[in-house]
Amino acid sequence: MIELSAVAAWRRYADEQRHAGRRVGLVPTMGALHAGHASLFRAARDHGDVVVATVFVNPRQFALDGDHRAYPRTPRRDLELAQSSGVDCVVTPTIEEMWPSYPEVTATTVAVHGVGDPLEGVDRPGHFDGVASVVAKLFNVTGPCRAYFGEKDFQQIAVVRQMVRDLDFDVEVVGCPIVRDEDGLALSSRNVMLDLDGRRRARALSRALRTVASGPLTASEVRAALRRVLGEGGVDVAYAEVVDPATFVPCTEHDEGERRALVAAVVDGVRLIDNASVTLRRAG
Ligand code: PAF
């Protein structure tokens, strides 16, 4: 496995792979890698791509500098996991190279409206601007590729897909299924910040989603059931919503068929998200 840091070397590596007739599979990460990331590396491998993983804790997607500093970092373990999951090249760019003006704001920001506006867009103003801006840079440096993202961040994938369409990136976005622990908790780098009791309560997110997955419900029944289970689980609900998975428009009582239920909750100061497919029935 090759380890690179300089943006020029990373660009050259990806160019060389394409010149040699290989397809580049990019897996953007913020490190603190876990089995969910490993599943993305394996998906890229299984597609026959040369797997390039980026590890960059992007300060522009955090509201507070403190949150950015508190984000878990496990550089040595990240390299081991990347290597054992078949990554060909790990890139760890520096903040200085990625955002030369940091901590000053950059003059250019990529803002994705529509799918980026509700839910996370309301709760974390500016978050998706930071994500879209950094992902645009990752795509520009890497060049034409397939890019792999985990569906735990379902809205993030919609934002990236919209940006790819609108700005004509030569990138195929691949969404990969959520990986869960045995107790149902969706894997997230933030889970390490939970103590035993927090972890027990955090299971309410996946439990709530399982509750609504079982049968056709109306949109308002889905919202009510999600809130009830989350409330019983002792977590602070940020949102419990059901939306059209393509547009992120909230469902109404007239909607039926497959939609996406999404939840966000805070457990002891740790913000967690999860989502699942749900089948709606029309009210009445
Ligand atoms: O999902 C993440 O880890 C980040 O939002 C991403 C896509 C690597 C951008 O910093």
PDB file of C-alpha atoms and ligand atoms in Angstrom:
ATOM      1  CA  MET A   1       0.000   0.000   0.000  1.00  0.00           C
ATOM      2  CA  ILE A   2       1.304   3.421  -0.983  1.00  0.00           C
ATOM      3  CA  GLU A   3       0.993   6.349   1.447  1.00  0.00           C
ATOM      4  CA  LEU A   4       0.846   9.854   0.022  1.00  0.00           C
ATOM      5  CA  SER A   5       0.284  13.264   1.493  1.00  0.00           C
ATOM      6  CA  ALA A   6       1.104  15.807  -1.209  1.00  0.00           C
ATOM      7  CA  VAL A   7      -1.804  16.737  -3.474  1.00  0.00           C
ATOM      8  CA  ALA A   8       0.435  16.753  -6.590  1.00  0.00           C
ATOM      9  CA  ALA A   9       1.617  13.186  -5.899  1.00  0.00           C
ATOM     10  CA  TRP A  10      -1.968  12.005  -5.323  1.00  0.00           C
ATOM     11  CA  ARG A  11      -3.100  13.593  -8.619  1.00  0.00           C
ATOM     12  CA  ARG A  12      -0.148  11.977 -10.421  1.00  0.00           C
ATOM     13  CA  TYR A  13      -0.881   8.552  -8.906  1.00  0.00           C
ATOM     14  CA  ALA A  14      -4.534   8.642 -10.059  1.00  0.00           C
ATOM     15  CA  ASP A  15      -3.505   9.835 -13.549  1.00  0.00           C
ATOM     16  CA  GLU A  16      -0.973   7.016 -13.842  1.00  0.00           C
ATOM     17  CA  GLN A  17      -3.567   4.415 -12.875  1.00  0.00           C
ATOM     18  CA  ARG A  18      -5.959   5.625 -15.556  1.00  0.00           C
ATOM     19  CA  HIS A  19      -3.162   5.764 -18.163  1.00  0.00           C
ATOM     20  CA  ALA A  20      -2.413   2.135 -17.300  1.00  0.00           C
ATOM     21  CA  GLY A  21      -6.066   1.322 -18.067  1.00  0.00           C
ATOM     22  CA  ARG A  22      -7.234   0.945 -14.478  1.00  0.00           C
ATOM     23  CA  ARG A  23     -10.321   2.452 -12.911  1.00  0.00           C
ATOM     24  CA  VAL A  24      -9.820   4.480  -9.745  1.00  0.00           C
ATOM     25  CA  GLY A  25     -12.183   3.806  -6.822  1.00  0.00           C
ATOM     26  CA  LEU A  26     -12.104   6.718  -4.388  1.00  0.00           C
ATOM     27  CA  VAL A  27     -13.228   6.251  -0.774  1.00  0.00           C
ATOM     28  CA  PRO A  28     -13.310   9.639   0.977  1.00  0.00           C
ATOM     29  CA  THR A  29     -13.071   9.336   4.772  1.00  0.00           C
ATOM     30  CA  MET A  30     -12.296  11.395   7.835  1.00  0.00           C
ATOM     31  CA  GLY A  31     -10.341   8.538   9.408  1.00  0.00           C
ATOM     32  CA  ALA A  32     -11.162   6.777  12.694  1.00  0.00           C
ATOM     33  CA  LEU A  33     -11.800   3.911  10.319  1.00  0.00           C
ATOM     34  CA  HIS A  34     -14.070   1.008  11.236  1.00  0.00           C
ATOM     35  CA  ALA A  35     -15.785  -1.974   9.606  1.00  0.00           C
ATOM     36  CA  GLY A  36     -18.161   0.380   7.754  1.00  0.00           C
ATOM     37  CA  HIS A  37     -15.208   1.955   5.946  1.00  0.00           C
ATOM     38  CA  ALA A  38     -13.712  -1.492   5.347  1.00  0.00           C
ATOM     39  CA  SER A  39     -16.938  -2.454   3.550  1.00  0.00           C
ATOM     40  CA  LEU A  40     -16.469   0.557   1.230  1.00  0.00           C
ATOM     41  CA  PHE A  41     -12.859  -0.441   0.513  1.00  0.00           C
ATOM     42  CA  ARG A  42     -14.007  -3.978  -0.263  1.00  0.00           C
ATOM     43  CA  ALA A  43     -16.827  -2.743  -2.512  1.00  0.00           C
ATOM     44  CA  ALA A  44     -14.284  -0.757  -4.537  1.00  0.00           C
ATOM     45  CA  ARG A  45     -11.979  -3.775  -4.666  1.00  0.00           C
ATOM     46  CA  ASP A  46     -14.844  -6.052  -5.729  1.00  0.00           C
ATOM     47  CA  HIS A  47     -15.607  -3.658  -8.598  1.00  0.00           C
ATOM     48  CA  GLY A  48     -11.992  -4.165  -9.704  1.00  0.00           C
ATOM     49  CA  ASP A  49     -10.969  -0.575  -8.957  1.00  0.00           C
ATOM     50  CA  VAL A  50      -7.584   0.629  -7.761  1.00  0.00           C
ATOM     51  CA  VAL A  51      -8.631   1.698  -4.280  1.00  0.00           C
ATOM     52  CA  VAL A  52      -7.631   5.194  -3.186  1.00  0.00           C
ATOM     53  CA  ALA A  53      -8.708   6.144   0.360  1.00  0.00           C
ATOM     54  CA  THR A  54      -8.439   9.722   1.544  1.00  0.00           C
ATOM     55  CA  VAL A  55      -8.202  10.485   5.254  1.00  0.00           C
ATOM     56  CA  PHE A  56      -8.869  14.144   5.964  1.00  0.00           C
ATOM     57  CA  VAL A  57     -10.754  15.558   8.944  1.00  0.00           C
ATOM     58  CA  ASN A  58     -12.282  18.445   7.048  1.00  0.00           C
ATOM     59  CA  PRO A  59     -12.573  21.457   9.378  1.00  0.00           C
ATOM     60  CA  ARG A  60     -15.011  23.216   7.061  1.00  0.00           C
ATOM     61  CA  GLN A  61     -17.826  20.756   7.768  1.00  0.00           C
ATOM     62  CA  PHE A  62     -17.742  21.337  11.543  1.00  0.00           C
ATOM     63  CA  ALA A  63     -19.626  24.284  13.041  1.00  0.00           C
ATOM     64  CA  LEU A  64     -17.178  24.769  15.889  1.00  0.00           C
ATOM     65  CA  ASP A  65     -13.429  24.443  15.888  1.00  0.00           C
ATOM     66  CA  GLY A  66     -13.780  22.448  19.136  1.00  0.00           C
ATOM     67  CA  ASP A  67     -15.898  19.796  17.369  1.00  0.00           C
ATOM     68  CA  HIS A  68     -13.225  19.493  14.690  1.00  0.00           C
ATOM     69  CA  ARG A  69     -10.501  19.083  17.310  1.00  0.00           C
ATOM     70  CA  ALA A  70     -12.601  16.568  19.292  1.00  0.00           C
ATOM     71  CA  TYR A  71     -13.238  14.332  16.268  1.00  0.00           C
ATOM     72  CA  PRO A  72     -11.599  10.935  16.934  1.00  0.00           C
ATOM     73  CA  ARG A  73      -8.236  10.360  15.250  1.00  0.00           C
ATOM     74  CA  THR A  74      -6.583   6.935  15.048  1.00  0.00           C
ATOM     75  CA  PRO A  75      -3.892   7.328  12.343  1.00  0.00           C
ATOM     76  CA  ARG A  76      -1.936   4.140  13.034  1.00  0.00           C
ATOM     77  CA  ARG A  77      -5.018   1.915  13.189  1.00  0.00           C
ATOM     78  CA  ASP A  78      -6.389   3.602  10.049  1.00  0.00           C
ATOM     79  CA  LEU A  79      -3.334   2.529   8.052  1.00  0.00           C
ATOM     80  CA  GLU A  80      -3.580  -1.046   9.361  1.00  0.00           C
ATOM     81  CA  LEU A  81      -7.271  -1.301   8.535  1.00  0.00           C
ATOM     82  CA  ALA A  82      -6.785   0.231   5.078  1.00  0.00           C
ATOM     83  CA  GLN A  83      -3.950  -2.165   4.315  1.00  0.00           C
ATOM     84  CA  SER A  84      -5.840  -5.244   5.514  1.00  0.00           C
ATOM     85  CA  SER A  85      -8.943  -4.194   3.508  1.00  0.00           C
ATOM     86  CA  GLY A  86      -7.105  -4.037   0.197  1.00  0.00           C
ATOM     87  CA  VAL A  87      -6.551  -0.280  -0.169  1.00  0.00           C
ATOM     88  CA  ASP A  88      -3.856   0.464  -2.766  1.00  0.00           C
ATOM     89  CA  CYS A  89      -3.139   4.066  -1.827  1.00  0.00           C
ATOM     90  CA  VAL A  90      -3.923   6.091   1.296  1.00  0.00           C
ATOM     91  CA  VAL A  91      -3.818   9.853   0.984  1.00  0.00           C
ATOM     92  CA  THR A  92      -3.575  12.012   4.110  1.00  0.00           C
ATOM     93  CA  PRO A  93      -3.503  15.593   2.840  1.00  0.00           C
ATOM     94  CA  THR A  94      -2.658  18.446   5.201  1.00  0.00           C
ATOM     95  CA  ILE A  95      -5.022  21.288   6.061  1.00  0.00           C
ATOM     96  CA  GLU A  96      -2.417  23.684   4.634  1.00  0.00           C
ATOM     97  CA  GLU A  97      -2.651  22.035   1.230  1.00  0.00           C
ATOM     98  CA  MET A  98      -6.403  21.485   1.224  1.00  0.00           C
ATOM     99  CA  TRP A  99      -7.451  24.857   2.627  1.00  0.00           C
ATOM    100  CA  PRO A 100      -4.475  27.232   2.357  1.00  0.00           C
ATOM    101  CA  SER A 101      -6.424  30.128   3.862  1.00  0.00           C
ATOM    102  CA  TYR A 102      -7.634  28.130   6.916  1.00  0.00           C
ATOM    103  CA  PRO A 103      -8.858  29.246   9.466  1.00  0.00           C
ATOM    104  CA  GLU A 104      -9.987  32.126   7.241  1.00  0.00           C
ATOM    105  CA  VAL A 105     -12.964  31.194   5.036  1.00  0.00           C
ATOM    106  CA  THR A 106     -12.236  30.416   1.405  1.00  0.00           C
ATOM    107  CA  ALA A 107     -13.650  32.655  -1.308  1.00  0.00           C
ATOM    108  CA  THR A 108     -15.280  29.692  -3.072  1.00  0.00           C
ATOM    109  CA  THR A 109     -17.927  27.438  -1.542  1.00  0.00           C
ATOM    110  CA  VAL A 110     -20.017  24.722  -3.174  1.00  0.00           C
ATOM    111  CA  ALA A 111     -23.581  24.943  -1.854  1.00  0.00           C
ATOM    112  CA  VAL A 112     -26.121  22.287  -2.836  1.00  0.00           C
ATOM    113  CA  HIS A 113     -29.694  23.479  -2.284  1.00  0.00           C
ATOM    114  CA  GLY A 114     -32.820  21.326  -2.451  1.00  0.00           C
ATOM    115  CA  VAL A 115     -31.653  17.966  -1.101  1.00  0.00           C
ATOM    116  CA  GLY A 116     -29.157  19.740   1.162  1.00  0.00           C
ATOM    117  CA  ASP A 117     -31.668  22.102   2.779  1.00  0.00           C
ATOM    118  CA  PRO A 118     -33.826  20.026   5.194  1.00  0.00           C
ATOM    119  CA  LEU A 119     -32.837  17.797   8.149  1.00  0.00           C
ATOM    120  CA  GLU A 120     -29.031  17.978   8.520  1.00  0.00           C
ATOM    121  CA  GLY A 121     -29.149  21.198   6.503  1.00  0.00           C
ATOM    122  CA  VAL A 122     -31.372  22.814   9.170  1.00  0.00           C
ATOM    123  CA  ASP A 123     -29.659  21.311  12.216  1.00  0.00           C
ATOM    124  CA  ARG A 124     -26.096  21.854  11.025  1.00  0.00           C
ATOM    125  CA  PRO A 125     -26.050  25.068   9.006  1.00  0.00           C
ATOM    126  CA  GLY A 126     -23.055  25.167   6.658  1.00  0.00           C
ATOM    127  CA  HIS A 127     -22.230  21.482   7.195  1.00  0.00           C
ATOM    128  CA  PHE A 128     -23.140  20.377   3.674  1.00  0.00           C
ATOM    129  CA  ASP A 129     -21.359  23.413   2.178  1.00  0.00           C
ATOM    130  CA  GLY A 130     -18.216  22.133   3.882  1.00  0.00           C
ATOM    131  CA  VAL A 131     -18.857  18.563   2.703  1.00  0.00           C
ATOM    132  CA  ALA A 132     -19.657  19.520  -0.906  1.00  0.00           C
ATOM    133  CA  SER A 133     -16.684  21.881  -1.078  1.00  0.00           C
ATOM    134  CA  VAL A 134     -14.191  19.305   0.159  1.00  0.00           C
ATOM    135  CA  VAL A 135     -15.674  16.472  -1.911  1.00  0.00           C
ATOM    136  CA  ALA A 136     -15.463  18.708  -5.007  1.00  0.00           C
ATOM    137  CA  LYS A 137     -11.760  19.133  -4.265  1.00  0.00           C
ATOM    138  CA  LEU A 138     -11.261  15.395  -3.699  1.00  0.00           C
ATOM    139  CA  PHE A 139     -12.974  14.700  -7.034  1.00  0.00           C
ATOM    140  CA  ASN A 140     -10.960  17.371  -8.859  1.00  0.00           C
ATOM    141  CA  VAL A 141      -7.630  16.077  -7.601  1.00  0.00           C
ATOM    142  CA  THR A 142      -8.499  12.398  -8.127  1.00  0.00           C
ATOM    143  CA  GLY A 143     -10.048  12.925 -11.557  1.00  0.00           C
ATOM    144  CA  PRO A 144     -12.515  10.533 -13.234  1.00  0.00           C
ATOM    145  CA  CYS A 145     -13.357   7.762 -10.774  1.00  0.00           C
ATOM    146  CA  ARG A 146     -16.013   5.784  -8.966  1.00  0.00           C
ATOM    147  CA  ALA A 147     -16.591   7.215  -5.483  1.00  0.00           C
ATOM    148  CA  TYR A 148     -17.928   5.124  -2.615  1.00  0.00           C
ATOM    149  CA  PHE A 149     -20.023   6.499   0.267  1.00  0.00           C
ATOM    150  CA  GLY A 150     -21.852   4.752   3.117  1.00  0.00           C
ATOM    151  CA  GLU A 151     -25.632   5.034   3.248  1.00  0.00           C
ATOM    152  CA  LYS A 152     -25.555   5.915   6.948  1.00  0.00           C
ATOM    153  CA  ASP A 153     -25.005   9.439   5.621  1.00  0.00           C
ATOM    154  CA  PHE A 154     -27.954   9.068   3.250  1.00  0.00           C
ATOM    155  CA  GLN A 155     -28.525  12.805   2.794  1.00  0.00           C
ATOM    156  CA  GLN A 156     -24.810  13.362   2.178  1.00  0.00           C
ATOM    157  CA  ILE A 157     -24.958  10.911  -0.752  1.00  0.00           C
ATOM    158  CA  ALA A 158     -27.928  12.829  -2.208  1.00  0.00           C
ATOM    159  CA  VAL A 159     -25.965  16.091  -1.874  1.00  0.00           C
ATOM    160  CA  VAL A 160     -22.906  14.595  -3.583  1.00  0.00           C
ATOM    161  CA  ARG A 161     -24.988  13.066  -6.401  1.00  0.00           C
ATOM    162  CA  GLN A 162     -26.709  16.412  -7.008  1.00  0.00           C
ATOM    163  CA  MET A 163     -23.353  18.208  -7.103  1.00  0.00           C
ATOM    164  CA  VAL A 164     -21.945  15.631  -9.553  1.00  0.00           C
ATOM    165  CA  ARG A 165     -24.954  16.144 -11.856  1.00  0.00           C
ATOM    166  CA  ASP A 166     -24.964  19.933 -11.619  1.00  0.00           C
ATOM    167  CA  LEU A 167     -21.204  20.445 -12.011  1.00  0.00           C
ATOM    168  CA  ASP A 168     -20.553  17.558 -14.461  1.00  0.00           C
ATOM    169  CA  PHE A 169     -17.936  15.715 -12.469  1.00  0.00           C
ATOM    170  CA  ASP A 170     -16.804  12.580 -14.269  1.00  0.00           C
ATOM    171  CA  VAL A 171     -17.567  10.539 -11.160  1.00  0.00           C
ATOM    172  CA  GLU A 172     -19.910   7.615 -10.584  1.00  0.00           C
ATOM    173  CA  VAL A 173     -21.257   7.783  -7.027  1.00  0.00           C
ATOM    174  CA  VAL A 174     -21.799   4.375  -5.412  1.00  0.00           C
ATOM    175  CA  GLY A 175     -23.894   4.167  -2.217  1.00  0.00           C
ATOM    176  CA  CYS A 176     -23.074   1.186   0.011  1.00  0.00           C
ATOM    177  CA  PRO A 177     -25.322  -0.415   2.666  1.00  0.00           C
ATOM    178  CA  ILE A 178     -25.078   0.614   6.318  1.00  0.00           C
ATOM    179  CA  VAL A 179     -22.933  -1.695   8.441  1.00  0.00           C
ATOM    180  CA  ARG A 180     -24.333  -2.331  11.926  1.00  0.00           C
ATOM    181  CA  ASP A 181     -22.989  -3.743  15.161  1.00  0.00           C
ATOM    182  CA  GLU A 182     -24.693  -6.877  16.500  1.00  0.00           C
ATOM    183  CA  ASP A 183     -26.909  -4.689  18.696  1.00  0.00           C
ATOM    184  CA  GLY A 184     -28.179  -2.801  15.624  1.00  0.00           C
ATOM    185  CA  LEU A 185     -26.218   0.429  16.150  1.00  0.00           C
ATOM    186  CA  ALA A 186     -25.041   1.810  12.800  1.00  0.00           C
ATOM    187  CA  LEU A 187     -21.249   1.960  12.740  1.00  0.00           C
ATOM    188  CA  SER A 188     -19.938   5.493  13.072  1.00  0.00           C
ATOM    189  CA  SER A 189     -16.607   6.990  14.059  1.00  0.00           C
ATOM    190  CA  ARG A 190     -18.537   8.894  16.736  1.00  0.00           C
ATOM    191  CA  ASN A 191     -19.655   5.702  18.549  1.00  0.00           C
ATOM    192  CA  VAL A 192     -16.325   5.593  20.434  1.00  0.00           C
ATOM    193  CA  MET A 193     -17.415   8.790  22.228  1.00  0.00           C
ATOM    194  CA  LEU A 194     -20.327   6.936  23.902  1.00  0.00           C
ATOM    195  CA  ASP A 195     -19.988   5.321  27.308  1.00  0.00           C
ATOM    196  CA  LEU A 196     -21.790   2.037  28.087  1.00  0.00           C
ATOM    197  CA  ASP A 197     -25.039   3.713  29.090  1.00  0.00           C
ATOM    198  CA  GLY A 198     -24.934   6.070  26.089  1.00  0.00           C
ATOM    199  CA  ARG A 199     -24.381   3.150  23.802  1.00  0.00           C
ATOM    200  CA  ARG A 200     -27.353   1.318  25.292  1.00  0.00           C
ATOM    201  CA  ARG A 201     -29.586   4.349  24.708  1.00  0.00           C
ATOM    202  CA  ALA A 202     -28.164   4.916  21.220  1.00  0.00           C
ATOM    203  CA  ARG A 203     -29.700   1.610  20.129  1.00  0.00           C
ATOM    204  CA  ALA A 204     -33.055   3.428  20.151  1.00  0.00           C
ATOM    205  CA  LEU A 205     -32.220   4.839  16.694  1.00  0.00           C
ATOM    206  CA  SER A 206     -32.027   1.491  14.925  1.00  0.00           C
ATOM    207  CA  ARG A 207     -34.878   0.132  17.093  1.00  0.00           C
ATOM    208  CA  ALA A 208     -37.114   3.006  15.970  1.00  0.00           C
ATOM    209  CA  LEU A 209     -36.288   2.328  12.323  1.00  0.00           C
ATOM    210  CA  ARG A 210     -36.962  -1.403  12.735  1.00  0.00           C
ATOM    211  CA  THR A 211     -40.353  -0.600  14.255  1.00  0.00           C
ATOM    212  CA  VAL A 212     -41.500   1.272  11.144  1.00  0.00           C
ATOM    213  CA  ALA A 213     -39.914  -1.158   8.675  1.00  0.00           C
ATOM    214  CA  SER A 214     -42.375  -3.948   9.445  1.00  0.00           C
ATOM    215  CA  GLY A 215     -45.536  -2.820   7.733  1.00  0.00           C
ATOM    216  CA  PRO A 216     -47.084  -0.169   5.529  1.00  0.00           C
ATOM    217  CA  LEU A 217     -47.855   2.907   7.644  1.00  0.00           C
ATOM    218  CA  THR A 218     -48.937   6.413   6.753  1.00  0.00           C
ATOM    219  CA  ALA A 219     -46.286   9.144   6.829  1.00  0.00           C
ATOM    220  CA  SER A 220     -47.635  10.589  10.080  1.00  0.00           C
ATOM    221  CA  GLU A 221     -47.779   7.120  11.671  1.00  0.00           C
ATOM    222  CA  VAL A 222     -44.108   6.644  10.749  1.00  0.00           C
ATOM    223  CA  ARG A 223     -43.128   9.976  12.338  1.00  0.00           C
ATOM    224  CA  ALA A 224     -45.148   9.257  15.487  1.00  0.00           C
ATOM    225  CA  ALA A 225     -43.731   5.722  15.884  1.00  0.00           C
ATOM    226  CA  LEU A 226     -40.152   6.932  15.381  1.00  0.00           C
ATOM    227  CA  ARG A 227     -40.569   9.688  17.988  1.00  0.00           C
ATOM    228  CA  ARG A 228     -42.235   7.317  20.457  1.00  0.00           C
ATOM    229  CA  VAL A 229     -39.436   4.720  20.318  1.00  0.00           C
ATOM    230  CA  LEU A 230     -36.708   7.368  20.412  1.00  0.00           C
ATOM    231  CA  GLY A 231     -38.385   9.088  23.373  1.00  0.00           C
ATOM    232  CA  GLU A 232     -38.734   5.791  25.255  1.00  0.00           C
ATOM    233  CA  GLY A 233     -35.059   5.126  24.571  1.00  0.00           C
ATOM    234  CA  GLY A 234     -34.039   8.275  26.435  1.00  0.00           C
ATOM    235  CA  VAL A 235     -32.298  10.115  23.590  1.00  0.00           C
ATOM    236  CA  ASP A 236     -32.785  13.773  22.577  1.00  0.00           C
ATOM    237  CA  VAL A 237     -34.551  13.663  19.221  1.00  0.00           C
ATOM    238  CA  ALA A 238     -33.247  16.103  16.606  1.00  0.00           C
ATOM    239  CA  TYR A 239     -35.545  14.854  13.844  1.00  0.00           C
ATOM    240  CA  ALA A 240     -37.627  11.817  12.907  1.00  0.00           C
ATOM    241  CA  GLU A 241     -38.736  12.217   9.317  1.00  0.00           C
ATOM    242  CA  VAL A 242     -39.845  10.306   6.247  1.00  0.00           C
ATOM    243  CA  VAL A 243     -38.916  11.740   2.848  1.00  0.00           C
ATOM    244  CA  ASP A 244     -38.762  11.059  -0.845  1.00  0.00           C
ATOM    245  CA  PRO A 245     -35.258   9.542  -1.160  1.00  0.00           C
ATOM    246  CA  ALA A 246     -34.522  11.417  -4.396  1.00  0.00           C
ATOM    247  CA  THR A 247     -35.735  14.919  -3.504  1.00  0.00           C
ATOM    248  CA  PHE A 248     -35.762  14.857   0.308  1.00  0.00           C
ATOM    249  CA  VAL A 249     -39.217  16.456   0.254  1.00  0.00           C
ATOM    250  CA  PRO A 250     -41.119  15.325   3.414  1.00  0.00           C
ATOM    251  CA  CYS A 251     -43.848  12.780   2.675  1.00  0.00           C
ATOM    252  CA  THR A 252     -47.512  13.642   3.049  1.00  0.00           C
ATOM    253  CA  GLU A 253     -50.509  11.485   3.915  1.00  0.00           C
ATOM    254  CA  HIS A 254     -51.071  10.981   0.139  1.00  0.00           C
ATOM    255  CA  ASP A 255     -47.730   9.242  -0.394  1.00  0.00           C
ATOM    256  CA  GLU A 256     -47.428   5.503  -0.784  1.00  0.00           C
ATOM    257  CA  GLY A 257     -44.673   3.049  -1.682  1.00  0.00           C
ATOM    258  CA  GLU A 258     -41.004   2.995  -0.783  1.00  0.00           C
ATOM    259  CA  ARG A 259     -39.604   6.071   0.957  1.00  0.00           C
ATOM    260  CA  ARG A 260     -36.752   6.809   3.412  1.00  0.00           C
ATOM    261  CA  ALA A 261     -37.119   7.228   7.153  1.00  0.00           C
ATOM    262  CA  LEU A 262     -34.324   9.233   8.783  1.00  0.00           C
ATOM    263  CA  VAL A 263     -33.583   9.908  12.434  1.00  0.00           C
ATOM    264  CA  ALA A 264     -31.070  12.055  14.288  1.00  0.00           C
ATOM    265  CA  ALA A 265     -30.617  12.188  18.035  1.00  0.00           C
ATOM    266  CA  VAL A 266     -28.146  13.452  20.577  1.00  0.00           C
ATOM    267  CA  VAL A 267     -26.872  11.031  23.222  1.00  0.00           C
ATOM    268  CA  ASP A 268     -24.706  12.606  25.946  1.00  0.00           C
ATOM    269  CA  GLY A 269     -23.619  15.337  23.529  1.00  0.00           C
ATOM    270  CA  VAL A 270     -22.865  12.895  20.694  1.00  0.00           C
ATOM    271  CA  ARG A 271     -24.981  13.462  17.582  1.00  0.00           C
ATOM    272  CA  LEU A 272     -26.007  10.232  15.861  1.00  0.00           C
ATOM    273  CA  ILE A 273     -27.931   9.613  12.632  1.00  0.00           C
ATOM    274  CA  ASP A 274     -29.479   6.550  11.028  1.00  0.00           C
ATOM    275  CA  ASN A 275     -31.957   5.744   8.260  1.00  0.00           C
ATOM    276  CA  ALA A 276     -33.803   2.908   6.565  1.00  0.00           C
ATOM    277  CA  SER A 277     -36.196   2.201   3.766  1.00  0.00           C
ATOM    278  CA  VAL A 278     -39.880   2.243   4.725  1.00  0.00           C
ATOM    279  CA  THR A 279     -43.086   1.384   2.862  1.00  0.00           C
ATOM    280  CA  LEU A 280     -45.866   3.963   3.128  1.00  0.00           C
ATOM    281  CA  ARG A 281     -49.604   3.522   2.706  1.00  0.00           C
ATOM    282  CA  ARG A 282     -52.000   6.321   1.792  1.00  0.00           C
ATOM    283  CA  ALA A 283     -54.103   7.604   4.657  1.00  0.00           C
ATOM    284  CA  GLY A 284     -57.880   6.993   4.593  1.00  0.00           C
TER     285      GLY A 284
HETATM  286  O1  PAF B   1     -18.586  11.099   5.380  1.00  0.00           O
HETATM  287  C1  PAF B   1     -17.478  11.599   5.661  1.00  0.00           C
HETATM  288  O2  PAF B   1     -16.630  10.970   6.299  1.00  0.00           O
HETATM  289  C2  PAF B   1     -17.166  13.022   5.221  1.00  0.00           C
HETATM  290  O3  PAF B   1     -18.309  13.814   5.252  1.00  0.00           O
HETATM  291  C3  PAF B   1     -16.487  13.093   3.835  1.00  0.00           C
HETATM  292  C4  PAF B   1     -17.389  12.575   2.750  1.00  0.00           C
HETATM  293  C5  PAF B   1     -15.198  12.277   3.867  1.00  0.00           C
HETATM  294  C6  PAF B   1     -16.123  14.545   3.515  1.00  0.00           C
HETATM  295  O4  PAF B   1     -15.260  15.079   4.439  1.00  0.00           O
END
